[in-house]
Amino acid sequence: MNTIKKTLTIALLGCSSLAISQTAQDKLKTQSINEIGLTVSSYKYTEPNLTDFAGTTMSVTMKAMNVGVEYLGTLALTDDWYLLGEADYNNGSVNYTGTGTINNIPQFYYNFKGAVGHDFAIDNFVLSPYLGVGYRFLSQSGGGMTGSSGSGFYDRQSTYNYIPIGVIHRMAVNDSKATLVTTLEYDYLISGNQYSGLSSVNGTKNGVTYAGVPNINNTQNSGYGVNLSVMYKEDVWGVGPYLKYWNISQSDTAYGNFTKNGVAYRGGVYEPANNTIEYGVKAIYRF
């Protein structure tokens, strides 16, 4: 009789342990929640192999300290499916180095993303892959600004349409009172457009007169991005580092007619291959 009692006790303890494990695992799955974040980051854009009109190869860089806001919303569905929506906005004046230098060029960008995903519980962690669509827009308002070499800047706008393919890893820390959330995402560029407001160079500068220089749009169809973040999250707040990277191939070439000191020319313009890296820290409020 005592042996039966002991066996029954062990069986009940085993069931209790299993229930606790299942509860902790369910907590790691995607929850319906909203998150608002503030970000501070270092931003660097580079054209590593730009060739000027004289055939000289040089590197162009633009650097900034960005401050941004971010919203992330998740909606848990049945059977471990979920929806994800994200929007972020970043602002910071850039300092240009290339054919001379220009400081404090106004710049901002924003990004929208929507995705659907599924949770997979594995032992003491959960993997949540997702697939969606994304849109990124960046604007620089440098039209009319003049650099140290006397060359003029112009307005630039970059538009990316992409497919985000990502996975979220969640694991418990501090006896399940908090979670460590790591997100890795690959962004496949579907299409891009680079607008260059070159008409701002029309007029006379340093004894040279340009007229009829058109604004140009270049198509970009090859490139990718990578996003990585590691967040420590409590019930109502979170904090952690993040990194964003874009690598975009050279665009097509667009042609236009203009005059230089009264002489007619036909020129081609393309957006050089470029990369952007941004890394910083994010703090979030969860509700």
XYZ file of C-alpha atoms in Angstrom:
287
model
C 0.000 0.000 0.000
C 2.831 2.408 0.842
C 4.486 1.519 -2.454
C 1.275 2.475 -4.323
C 1.113 5.831 -2.496
C 4.742 6.614 -3.300
C 4.212 5.757 -6.965
C 1.100 7.938 -7.119
C 2.940 10.843 -5.458
C 5.796 10.649 -7.959
C 3.327 10.563 -10.843
C 1.518 13.663 -9.579
C 4.787 15.532 -9.097
C 5.745 14.642 -12.644
C 2.431 16.024 -13.987
C 2.865 19.220 -11.965
C 6.372 19.749 -13.373
C 5.086 19.197 -16.917
C 2.284 21.751 -16.399
C 4.709 24.396 -15.141
C 7.019 23.793 -18.108
C 4.110 24.132 -20.534
C 2.974 27.383 -18.881
C 6.459 28.872 -19.130
C 6.689 27.796 -22.757
C 3.322 29.372 -23.610
C 4.540 32.652 -22.084
C 7.440 32.656 -24.560
C 5.126 32.421 -27.562
C 4.007 35.545 -29.431
C 1.593 37.635 -27.371
C -0.844 40.323 -28.500
C 0.996 43.451 -27.370
C 2.081 46.953 -28.426
C 5.576 48.381 -28.019
C 6.731 51.988 -28.422
C 10.470 52.618 -28.535
C 13.048 55.410 -28.590
C 16.329 54.878 -30.446
C 19.743 56.557 -30.565
C 22.122 55.384 -33.283
C 25.202 55.998 -35.393
C 24.509 56.126 -39.152
C 26.992 55.775 -42.038
C 26.297 55.699 -45.790
C 29.162 54.816 -48.163
C 29.725 54.745 -51.914
C 33.077 52.916 -51.889
C 33.904 53.034 -55.608
C 32.520 56.224 -57.121
C 34.146 57.417 -60.370
C 34.001 61.138 -61.140
C 33.958 62.820 -64.559
C 37.773 62.825 -64.685
C 37.866 59.042 -64.218
C 39.158 59.261 -60.651
C 37.866 56.627 -58.221
C 37.022 57.895 -54.771
C 34.879 57.068 -51.761
C 31.866 59.077 -50.655
C 30.614 58.879 -47.075
C 27.762 60.474 -45.154
C 27.638 60.176 -41.369
C 25.023 61.141 -38.798
C 23.829 60.631 -35.234
C 20.180 59.605 -35.448
C 17.324 59.859 -32.973
C 14.203 57.873 -33.740
C 10.876 56.483 -32.618
C 9.511 53.016 -33.311
C 6.230 51.139 -32.998
C 5.885 47.356 -32.991
C 2.555 45.583 -32.680
C 1.894 41.836 -32.596
C -1.434 40.006 -32.725
C -1.576 36.380 -31.588
C -3.893 34.192 -33.685
C -5.068 30.605 -33.262
C -2.821 27.561 -33.735
C 0.342 29.570 -32.904
C 0.046 31.903 -35.917
C 0.595 35.640 -35.465
C 0.622 38.978 -37.288
C 3.375 41.575 -36.929
C 3.363 45.270 -37.830
C 6.248 47.717 -37.459
C 6.860 51.395 -38.220
C 9.907 53.522 -37.412
C 11.100 57.070 -38.085
C 14.674 58.366 -37.759
C 16.062 61.873 -38.072
C 19.607 63.235 -38.075
C 21.624 65.709 -40.152
C 24.439 64.103 -42.163
C 27.985 65.293 -42.820
C 29.138 64.593 -46.387
C 32.717 63.800 -47.417
C 33.591 63.263 -51.088
C 34.229 66.052 -53.576
C 34.828 68.385 -50.659
C 32.764 68.406 -47.478
C 29.268 69.593 -46.570
C 27.908 69.499 -43.026
C 24.421 69.393 -41.552
C 22.457 68.153 -44.558
C 18.882 67.517 -43.300
C 17.952 63.833 -43.511
C 15.167 61.551 -42.315
C 13.863 58.109 -43.169
C 10.871 55.991 -42.273
C 10.090 52.337 -42.637
C 6.877 50.247 -42.663
C 6.695 46.476 -42.362
C 3.915 43.889 -42.120
C 4.372 40.134 -41.718
C 2.742 36.838 -40.779
C 4.528 34.204 -38.727
C 4.258 31.006 -36.698
C 5.587 29.945 -33.274
C 7.554 26.730 -32.777
C 8.187 25.692 -29.159
C 11.497 23.848 -28.735
C 12.497 22.750 -25.206
C 13.179 25.949 -23.223
C 12.897 28.451 -26.100
C 10.557 29.447 -28.923
C 11.414 30.178 -32.563
C 9.017 32.441 -34.475
C 9.841 32.743 -38.200
C 7.943 35.294 -40.294
C 7.525 36.539 -43.871
C 6.085 39.841 -45.063
C 6.404 43.016 -47.125
C 8.269 46.242 -46.341
C 8.739 49.813 -47.548
C 11.578 52.260 -46.749
C 11.827 55.922 -47.747
C 14.827 58.210 -47.131
C 15.044 61.936 -47.900
C 17.969 64.362 -47.916
C 17.190 68.061 -48.429
C 20.537 69.345 -49.638
C 19.397 71.285 -52.696
C 21.260 74.597 -52.964
C 23.917 73.714 -50.382
C 27.548 74.261 -51.436
C 30.532 72.258 -50.265
C 34.081 73.227 -49.392
C 35.237 72.563 -52.976
C 32.542 74.801 -54.431
C 30.474 71.885 -55.752
C 26.743 71.921 -55.076
C 24.603 69.321 -53.365
C 21.049 68.427 -54.358
C 17.908 66.783 -52.969
C 18.050 62.966 -52.817
C 15.260 60.475 -52.163
C 15.645 56.699 -51.896
C 12.705 54.292 -52.003
C 13.021 50.550 -51.276
C 10.304 47.887 -51.608
C 11.432 44.648 -50.014
C 10.487 41.265 -48.570
C 11.472 40.756 -44.905
C 12.325 37.142 -43.992
C 13.040 36.818 -40.298
C 13.093 34.675 -37.187
C 12.553 35.667 -33.542
C 14.202 33.644 -30.758
C 12.774 33.922 -27.227
C 14.136 32.405 -24.048
C 13.393 32.961 -20.379
C 15.850 34.615 -17.992
C 15.692 35.359 -14.267
C 13.426 32.403 -13.472
C 10.975 33.250 -16.283
C 10.325 36.778 -15.004
C 11.893 38.268 -18.150
C 12.721 37.204 -21.686
C 15.701 37.624 -23.978
C 14.418 38.254 -27.505
C 16.793 38.019 -30.479
C 15.551 38.968 -33.949
C 17.443 38.259 -37.162
C 15.974 39.471 -40.463
C 17.052 39.343 -44.102
C 15.474 41.938 -46.419
C 15.309 41.020 -50.109
C 15.069 44.111 -52.333
C 12.203 43.820 -54.829
C 12.597 47.258 -56.378
C 14.130 50.616 -55.578
C 14.158 54.134 -56.947
C 16.732 56.865 -56.486
C 15.549 60.411 -57.144
C 18.235 63.071 -57.694
C 17.093 66.692 -57.844
C 19.917 67.733 -60.160
C 18.032 70.782 -61.460
C 19.268 72.628 -58.368
C 22.733 72.894 -59.979
C 21.373 75.064 -62.814
C 22.801 78.579 -62.755
C 26.263 80.070 -62.541
C 28.764 78.923 -59.923
C 32.539 79.472 -59.957
C 32.317 80.901 -63.486
C 30.484 77.863 -64.889
C 26.876 78.130 -66.068
C 24.621 75.081 -66.255
C 21.166 75.180 -67.843
C 18.513 72.559 -68.526
C 19.945 69.965 -66.125
C 16.969 67.670 -65.392
C 15.917 65.831 -62.266
C 16.733 62.126 -62.573
C 15.144 58.856 -61.401
C 17.270 55.698 -61.342
C 15.955 52.165 -60.905
C 17.584 49.811 -58.403
C 16.674 46.128 -58.631
C 19.476 44.359 -56.793
C 20.327 44.524 -53.107
C 19.604 43.272 -49.618
C 19.399 44.326 -46.012
C 20.086 42.685 -42.640
C 18.526 43.588 -39.284
C 19.670 42.257 -35.923
C 18.460 43.133 -32.438
C 18.871 41.643 -28.955
C 16.298 42.874 -26.431
C 15.945 42.218 -22.702
C 12.205 42.477 -21.996
C 10.261 42.719 -18.766
C 6.447 42.955 -18.664
C 6.245 46.695 -19.372
C 9.700 47.706 -20.605
C 12.714 46.516 -22.555
C 16.174 47.617 -23.690
C 18.888 46.379 -26.030
C 21.234 47.013 -28.989
C 20.344 46.767 -32.661
C 21.992 46.896 -36.075
C 20.639 47.710 -39.560
C 22.567 47.153 -42.789
C 21.781 47.737 -46.470
C 23.881 46.722 -49.473
C 22.554 48.061 -52.788
C 24.049 47.398 -56.242
C 24.611 50.023 -58.915
C 21.424 51.329 -60.533
C 20.564 51.629 -64.208
C 21.758 54.713 -66.111
C 19.367 57.564 -66.940
C 20.233 60.100 -69.635
C 19.437 63.786 -70.036
C 20.349 66.860 -72.093
C 21.817 70.075 -70.652
C 24.128 72.945 -71.520
C 27.402 73.976 -69.897
C 28.502 77.532 -70.673
C 26.125 77.448 -73.633
C 27.481 74.206 -75.130
C 25.006 71.322 -75.458
C 25.768 68.005 -73.759
C 24.031 64.698 -73.180
C 24.975 63.014 -69.944
C 24.250 59.774 -68.138
C 23.594 59.510 -64.399
C 23.555 56.405 -62.227
C 23.417 55.687 -58.507
C 26.686 53.959 -57.490
C 26.774 50.749 -55.484
C 26.430 51.689 -51.838
C 25.996 50.376 -48.336
C 24.451 51.773 -45.169
C 25.188 50.653 -41.633
C 23.383 51.871 -38.542
C 23.814 50.622 -34.980
C 22.415 51.883 -31.726
C 20.394 51.274 -28.578
C 16.642 50.995 -28.197
C 14.442 51.391 -25.096
C 10.783 50.331 -25.266
C 7.535 50.643 -23.318
C 5.126 47.694 -23.621
C 1.353 47.826 -23.201
